[in-house]
Short mmCIF file of C-alpha atoms in Angstrom, two decimals:
data_model
loop_
_atom_site.label_atom_id
_atom_site.label_comp_id
_atom_site.label_asym_id
_atom_site.label_seq_id
_atom_site.Cartn_x
_atom_site.Cartn_y
_atom_site.Cartn_z
CA SER Z 1 -35.05 59.84 87.04
CA LYS Z 2 -38.62 58.92 86.05
CA TYR Z 3 -39.32 55.37 84.98
CA MET Z 4 -42.64 54.03 83.82
CA PHE Z 5 -43.80 51.71 86.56
CA ASN Z 6 -46.84 49.63 86.09
CA TYR Z 7 -49.40 48.86 88.76
CA LYS Z 8 -51.80 45.96 88.79
CA LEU Z 9 -54.37 44.75 91.43
CA ILE Z 10 -53.78 41.00 91.88
CA ASP Z 11 -55.61 38.09 93.37
CA ILE Z 12 -53.92 36.79 96.62
CA LYS Z 13 -53.56 33.37 94.81
CA SER Z 14 -51.39 34.90 92.12
CA LEU Z 15 -48.90 36.16 94.64
CA ASN Z 16 -45.47 35.18 93.38
CA LYS Z 17 -43.91 32.83 95.98
CA GLU Z 18 -40.52 33.25 94.31
CA LYS Z 19 -38.17 35.29 96.41
CA CYS Z 20 -37.14 37.58 93.46
CA GLY Z 21 -34.91 39.68 95.83
CA LEU Z 22 -37.77 40.87 98.13
CA VAL Z 23 -37.67 41.08 101.86
CA GLU Z 24 -39.33 38.20 103.59
CA SER Z 25 -41.48 39.23 106.49
CA PRO Z 26 -44.77 37.92 107.93
CA LEU Z 27 -46.45 41.19 106.94
CA TYR Z 28 -45.77 40.35 103.35
CA SER Z 29 -47.42 37.00 103.33
CA LYS Z 30 -50.68 35.42 102.24
CA GLU Z 31 -51.02 33.92 105.65
CA TRP Z 32 -51.11 37.16 107.50
CA LEU Z 33 -53.63 38.81 105.01
CA GLN Z 34 -55.84 35.72 105.32
CA TYR Z 35 -55.70 36.03 109.12
CA LEU Z 36 -56.87 39.62 108.91
CA GLU Z 37 -59.71 38.49 106.56
CA SER Z 38 -60.89 35.76 108.93
CA TRP Z 39 -60.63 37.96 112.01
CA ARG Z 40 -61.89 41.36 110.77
CA GLN Z 41 -63.42 40.46 107.43
CA LEU Z 42 -61.03 42.67 105.52
CA LYS Z 43 -60.32 41.72 101.95
CA PRO Z 44 -56.75 41.11 101.11
CA THR Z 45 -55.77 43.64 98.42
CA ILE Z 46 -52.28 43.53 96.78
CA ILE Z 47 -50.86 45.70 94.03
CA GLU Z 48 -48.16 44.32 91.89
CA ILE Z 49 -45.55 46.84 90.80
CA SER Z 50 -43.35 46.15 87.60
CA LEU Z 51 -41.05 48.03 85.50
CA ASN Z 52 -40.50 46.92 81.87
CA LYS Z 53 -42.55 43.70 82.70
CA ASN Z 54 -40.16 42.79 85.44
CA LEU Z 55 -41.63 42.44 89.02
CA VAL Z 56 -40.01 45.04 91.28
CA GLY Z 57 -42.35 44.72 94.29
CA TYR Z 58 -45.76 44.76 95.87
CA LEU Z 59 -48.00 46.89 98.09
CA PHE Z 60 -49.71 44.87 100.69
CA GLY Z 61 -53.03 45.92 102.11
CA VAL Z 62 -56.56 45.20 102.90
CA SER Z 63 -59.80 46.84 101.93
CA LYS Z 64 -63.39 47.14 103.20
CA THR Z 65 -66.44 49.19 102.10
CA VAL Z 66 -67.98 51.03 105.10
CA PHE Z 67 -71.23 53.13 104.79
CA GLY Z 68 -70.55 52.89 100.97
CA ILE Z 69 -67.06 54.35 101.15
CA LYS Z 70 -64.35 52.13 99.40
CA MET Z 71 -61.32 52.03 101.87
CA PHE Z 72 -57.85 50.66 101.31
CA GLY Z 73 -55.54 50.43 104.14
CA SER Z 74 -51.92 49.15 104.32
CA PRO Z 75 -53.06 48.41 107.05
CA LEU Z 76 -56.39 49.62 108.16
CA TYR Z 77 -56.68 50.84 111.63
CA GLY Z 78 -56.96 48.02 114.22
CA CYS Z 79 -54.92 45.43 112.26
CA ILE Z 80 -52.77 44.89 115.41
CA LEU Z 81 -49.49 46.15 113.70
CA PRO Z 82 -49.36 49.90 112.82
CA TYR Z 83 -47.68 49.36 109.41
CA MET Z 84 -47.43 47.19 106.39
CA GLY Z 85 -46.72 48.95 103.15
CA PHE Z 86 -44.32 48.13 100.31
CA ASN Z 87 -42.05 45.23 99.80
CA LEU Z 88 -39.70 46.50 97.05
CA LYS Z 89 -36.50 45.37 95.44
CA GLU Z 90 -33.48 47.25 96.65
CA ASP Z 91 -32.72 48.82 93.26
CA VAL Z 92 -36.01 50.73 93.11
CA GLU Z 93 -35.95 51.80 96.73
CA LYS Z 94 -34.62 55.22 95.38
CA ASP Z 95 -37.76 55.67 93.50
CA TYR Z 96 -40.04 55.23 96.53
CA SER Z 97 -41.72 58.48 96.34
CA GLN Z 98 -42.69 58.04 92.76
CA ILE Z 99 -43.88 54.44 93.36
CA LEU Z 100 -46.00 55.70 96.28
CA LYS Z 101 -47.65 58.41 94.33
CA GLY Z 102 -48.17 55.92 91.28
CA CYS Z 103 -49.81 53.45 93.59
CA ILE Z 104 -52.12 55.97 95.21
CA ASP Z 105 -53.12 57.29 91.75
CA TYR Z 106 -53.80 53.78 90.65
CA LEU Z 107 -55.93 52.99 93.93
CA LYS Z 108 -57.90 56.24 93.47
CA GLY Z 109 -58.37 56.04 89.71
CA ILE Z 110 -58.68 52.54 88.44
CA CYS Z 111 -59.66 50.84 91.73
CA GLY Z 112 -61.96 53.63 92.88
CA PHE Z 113 -60.98 53.83 96.51
CA GLN Z 114 -62.16 57.02 98.24
CA TYR Z 115 -59.97 56.52 101.28
CA ILE Z 116 -56.34 55.36 101.19
CA SER Z 117 -54.04 54.95 104.06
CA ILE Z 118 -50.44 53.76 103.73
CA CYS Z 119 -48.18 53.24 106.74
CA ASP Z 120 -44.75 52.09 105.96
CA LEU Z 121 -41.27 52.28 107.59
CA HIS Z 122 -40.16 53.98 104.27
CA ASN Z 123 -42.45 56.97 105.14
CA THR Z 124 -39.69 59.07 106.68
CA GLU Z 125 -39.87 62.78 107.01
CA ASP Z 126 -37.29 63.37 104.22
CA ARG Z 127 -39.20 61.14 101.89
CA LEU Z 128 -42.54 62.89 102.65
CA LYS Z 129 -40.92 66.22 101.62
CA ASP Z 130 -40.66 64.81 98.10
CA LEU Z 131 -44.36 64.08 97.75
CA ASN Z 132 -46.14 66.67 95.49
CA PHE Z 133 -49.74 65.85 96.37
CA LYS Z 134 -51.92 66.60 99.27
CA PHE Z 135 -52.07 64.17 102.25
CA ASP Z 136 -52.62 63.89 105.90
CA SER Z 137 -49.83 62.38 108.01
CA GLU Z 138 -49.68 60.73 111.43
CA LYS Z 139 -46.55 60.06 113.26
CA TRP Z 140 -45.53 56.59 114.62
CA GLU Z 141 -42.53 55.73 116.71
CA THR Z 142 -41.01 52.36 117.48
CA TYR Z 143 -37.76 50.67 118.58
CA ILE Z 144 -36.19 48.25 116.19
CA LEU Z 145 -33.56 45.74 117.43
CA ASP Z 146 -30.77 44.51 115.17
CA ILE Z 147 -30.21 40.88 115.95
CA ASP Z 148 -28.13 40.05 112.95
CA LYS Z 149 -24.99 39.78 115.16
CA PRO Z 150 -23.62 37.60 117.91
CA LEU Z 151 -26.01 37.10 120.80
CA ASP Z 152 -23.66 38.43 123.39
CA GLU Z 153 -23.44 41.64 121.40
CA VAL Z 154 -27.21 41.86 121.36
CA LYS Z 155 -27.42 41.27 125.08
CA LYS Z 156 -24.78 44.03 125.67
CA GLY Z 157 -27.25 46.50 124.21
CA PHE Z 158 -29.71 45.69 127.12
CA SER Z 159 -29.43 48.03 130.15
CA LYS Z 160 -27.60 46.62 133.05
CA THR Z 161 -30.81 46.46 135.04
CA TYR Z 162 -32.45 44.37 132.39
CA ARG Z 163 -29.41 41.94 132.30
CA ASN Z 164 -29.66 41.66 136.12
CA TYR Z 165 -33.40 40.78 135.92
CA ILE Z 166 -32.68 37.98 133.42
CA ASN Z 167 -29.92 36.68 136.03
CA TYR Z 168 -32.46 37.14 138.95
CA PHE Z 169 -35.17 35.16 137.24
CA ALA Z 170 -32.90 32.25 136.40
CA LYS Z 171 -31.38 32.27 139.92
CA HIS Z 172 -34.87 31.87 141.35
CA GLU Z 173 -35.59 28.89 139.08
CA GLY Z 174 -37.75 30.69 136.85
CA ILE Z 175 -38.46 28.87 133.54
CA VAL Z 176 -39.53 30.24 130.16
CA SER Z 177 -41.15 27.76 127.84
CA GLU Z 178 -43.11 27.67 124.64
CA ASP Z 179 -46.87 27.16 124.95
CA TYR Z 180 -49.34 26.92 122.05
CA SER Z 181 -52.22 25.51 123.89
CA GLU Z 182 -55.67 26.80 124.52
CA ASP Z 183 -54.54 27.63 128.13
CA MET Z 184 -52.02 29.98 126.78
CA ILE Z 185 -54.79 32.28 125.34
CA LEU Z 186 -56.84 31.97 128.49
CA ASN Z 187 -53.93 32.76 130.78
CA HIS Z 188 -52.68 35.56 128.57
CA ASN Z 189 -56.16 37.06 128.61
CA ALA Z 190 -56.32 36.84 132.32
CA GLN Z 191 -52.93 38.45 132.65
CA LEU Z 192 -53.87 41.28 130.20
CA VAL Z 193 -57.06 42.01 132.18
CA ASP Z 194 -54.80 42.46 135.17
CA VAL Z 195 -52.51 44.78 133.34
CA TYR Z 196 -55.41 47.05 132.07
CA ASP Z 197 -56.87 46.93 135.66
CA ARG Z 198 -53.51 48.31 137.01
CA ASP Z 199 -53.96 51.24 134.55
CA GLY Z 200 -57.50 51.72 135.31
CA GLU Z 201 -58.70 50.72 131.94
CA SER Z 202 -61.08 48.01 130.61
CA SER Z 203 -59.30 45.39 128.74
CA PRO Z 204 -60.05 44.51 125.01
CA ASP Z 205 -61.52 40.99 124.56
CA ILE Z 206 -58.53 39.13 122.90
CA ILE Z 207 -59.72 35.52 123.18
CA ASN Z 208 -61.43 35.39 119.84
CA LYS Z 209 -58.71 37.36 118.09
CA TYR Z 210 -55.90 34.92 119.38
CA LYS Z 211 -58.07 31.80 118.66
CA ILE Z 212 -58.20 32.70 115.05
CA MET Z 213 -54.54 33.78 114.98
CA PHE Z 214 -53.49 30.50 116.46
CA GLU Z 215 -55.38 28.53 114.04
CA LYS Z 216 -54.37 30.66 111.09
CA LEU Z 217 -50.54 31.22 111.81
CA ILE Z 218 -49.33 28.43 114.10
CA PRO Z 219 -49.53 25.93 111.34
CA HIS Z 220 -47.18 27.98 109.26
CA GLY Z 221 -44.65 28.50 112.06
CA MET Z 222 -45.41 32.36 112.20
CA LEU Z 223 -46.08 32.68 115.96
CA TYR Z 224 -43.77 32.31 118.88
CA CYS Z 225 -45.61 32.06 122.29
CA VAL Z 226 -43.79 31.81 125.61
CA LYS Z 227 -44.96 31.53 129.25
CA ALA Z 228 -42.92 32.12 132.39
CA ASP Z 229 -43.25 29.71 135.46
CA ILE Z 230 -41.86 30.07 138.92
CA PRO Z 231 -41.50 27.03 141.29
CA THR Z 232 -44.60 28.20 143.27
CA LYS Z 233 -46.80 29.18 140.30
CA LYS Z 234 -47.42 28.29 136.75
CA SER Z 235 -47.64 30.98 134.09
CA ILE Z 236 -47.14 34.16 135.85
CA GLY Z 237 -46.82 35.97 132.52
CA SER Z 238 -46.80 35.36 128.81
CA SER Z 239 -45.72 36.95 125.55
CA ILE Z 240 -46.61 36.43 121.81
CA TYR Z 241 -44.57 37.35 118.80
CA LEU Z 242 -45.06 37.31 115.04
CA TYR Z 243 -42.16 36.29 112.83
CA GLY Z 244 -40.83 34.80 109.52
CA GLY Z 245 -37.93 35.46 107.17
CA GLU Z 246 -35.96 38.47 108.19
CA TRP Z 247 -38.37 40.03 110.64
CA ALA Z 248 -40.00 39.47 114.08
CA TYR Z 249 -42.57 41.57 115.74
CA PHE Z 250 -43.40 41.89 119.43
CA LEU Z 251 -47.20 41.60 119.68
CA THR Z 252 -48.18 41.45 123.33
CA ASN Z 253 -46.80 40.73 126.81
CA ALA Z 254 -48.48 40.67 130.21
CA THR Z 255 -47.50 39.59 133.80
CA TYR Z 256 -49.79 39.38 136.85
CA SER Z 257 -49.25 42.44 139.02
CA GLU Z 258 -48.41 40.34 142.10
CA ASN Z 259 -45.63 38.62 140.00
CA LEU Z 260 -43.86 41.76 138.56
CA ASN Z 261 -41.17 41.36 141.28
CA ASP Z 262 -40.24 37.92 139.86
CA ARG Z 263 -39.04 39.70 136.82
CA PRO Z 264 -40.23 37.37 133.98
CA ASN Z 265 -40.60 40.09 131.32
CA GLN Z 266 -37.03 40.49 130.22
CA SER Z 267 -36.40 36.75 130.32
CA MET Z 268 -39.33 36.06 127.99
CA MET Z 269 -37.94 38.74 125.55
CA TRP Z 270 -34.39 37.27 125.78
CA GLU Z 271 -35.69 33.81 125.08
CA ALA Z 272 -37.62 35.13 121.97
CA ILE Z 273 -34.56 37.00 120.80
CA GLN Z 274 -32.44 33.85 121.04
CA HIS Z 275 -35.14 31.73 119.16
CA PHE Z 276 -35.43 34.32 116.39
CA HIS Z 277 -31.63 34.58 116.11
CA GLU Z 278 -31.37 30.83 115.51
CA LYS Z 279 -34.07 31.05 112.87
CA GLY Z 280 -32.09 33.61 110.98
CA VAL Z 281 -34.28 36.70 111.76
CA LYS Z 282 -32.33 39.88 111.33
CA LYS Z 283 -34.56 42.50 112.81
CA MET Z 284 -36.99 42.63 115.67
CA ASP Z 285 -39.53 45.39 115.97
CA LEU Z 286 -40.81 46.02 119.46
CA VAL Z 287 -43.67 47.83 117.97
CA GLY Z 288 -44.35 51.17 119.75
CA PRO Z 289 -42.40 53.65 121.66
CA GLY Z 290 -43.30 52.27 125.18
CA GLN Z 291 -40.65 53.61 127.67
CA TYR Z 292 -39.63 50.16 128.81
CA LYS Z 293 -38.73 49.16 125.16
CA LYS Z 294 -35.79 51.45 124.76
CA TYR Z 295 -33.75 49.47 127.43
CA TYR Z 296 -33.38 46.57 125.04
CA GLY Z 297 -30.92 48.78 122.94
CA GLY Z 298 -33.00 49.05 119.73
CA GLU Z 299 -32.77 51.99 117.31
CA TYR Z 300 -35.46 54.51 117.96
CA THR Z 301 -37.40 54.88 114.61
CA ILE Z 302 -39.97 57.50 113.43
CA PHE Z 303 -42.20 56.91 110.44
CA TYR Z 304 -45.53 58.13 109.08
CA ASN Z 305 -48.95 56.85 108.12
CA ILE Z 306 -50.11 58.88 105.21
CA THR Z 307 -53.67 59.19 104.22
CA VAL Z 308 -55.33 60.48 101.07
CA SER Z 309 -59.14 60.83 101.12
CA ARG Z 310 -62.03 62.54 99.51
CA PHE Z 311 -64.67 64.75 101.13
CA GLY Z 312 -62.75 65.05 104.43
CA ILE Z 313 -63.50 61.29 105.36
CA HIS Z 314 -60.16 61.10 107.12
CA LYS Z 315 -61.04 63.84 109.54
CA ALA Z 316 -64.30 62.07 110.35
CA MET Z 317 -62.47 58.62 110.76
CA LEU Z 318 -60.04 60.26 113.27
CA LEU Z 319 -62.96 61.52 115.37
CA LEU Z 320 -64.71 58.23 115.27
CA ARG Z 321 -61.54 56.55 116.20
CA LYS Z 322 -60.91 58.95 119.16
CA ALA Z 323 -64.40 58.30 120.43
CA TYR Z 324 -64.01 54.65 119.95
CA ILE Z 325 -60.76 54.52 121.98
CA TYR Z 326 -62.27 56.55 124.72
CA CYS Z 327 -65.23 54.32 125.01
CA VAL Z 328 -63.12 51.23 124.94
CA LYS Z 329 -60.68 52.34 127.48
CA SER Z 330 -63.07 54.05 129.91
CA LYS Z 331 -64.38 51.76 132.61
CA PHE Z 332 -67.25 54.00 133.20
CA ILE Z 333 -68.47 53.96 129.76
CA SER Z 334 -68.00 50.06 129.35
CA LYS Z 335 -69.94 49.52 132.43
CA LEU Z 336 -72.63 51.93 131.04
CA LEU Z 337 -72.80 49.84 127.86
CA GLY Z 338 -72.93 46.68 129.99
CA LYS Z 339 -69.64 45.35 128.52
#
């Protein structure tokens, strides 16, 4: 069935706060887009989608002009989380491929974007088969935990080893507690540096990023930050999550190498799950395919980032990105650059 959907670029201020049957998630919020704007100078860019004058959803993204090239990304590379995409009413989910194509045509035509990148959990292999236009695709993987059930059932999904670690940490008087202080950021940074050192990589500088994140998101109750203490040492590890409405996202976790055997990681995760469960969150995305993530019992999920661009811009971007990642990760090059 082909309907006539309408697309319209709207200002962030006119984002309809009424629920109107849309999923609630931090990624589909004014606050998250404003954080990306403060941190990366990316312009919040929202497309309102309607059918017969009735709102059926939004496409959330950011835009930036780089070397004169107008770029739209949902999200753009480096926005912390790999996807953003559409927030649609359930009754138009079946028209996803048509809406996706309509939005891309609108972004290209009316808005004049030369590079469009949309990464969305909806972008499954089956759905991509229905697309009748040229695009590049990049595969992403993650584990998504269903926490919309009794907590003991959620915990049953953990591997036996992980359940044992949680008991071990408690038995040795380990304590997990919330921490939103400036110290949290400094400790977390020190722990991350240690993790990257362990892997022989140079660590990204996160202090500024998290200062802005704390300032923008904590007042709206969108961040959950915990640290793990043991009797002999404060803050041996820490974890940061983003959440709101039905969704929570795992952002970052780090523990000092010398404290890995105290097993704080699983207890921090368990604490977060209990907190989100109490707040009515239904799904928790562990964000990424890390081996250790599958032992929490989440569902392995594959989705794609699709990119449409003119003049082979996308190929050039991928090369630049590879070079950038290589330079950032390589200790040798960062020493060379005096980082």
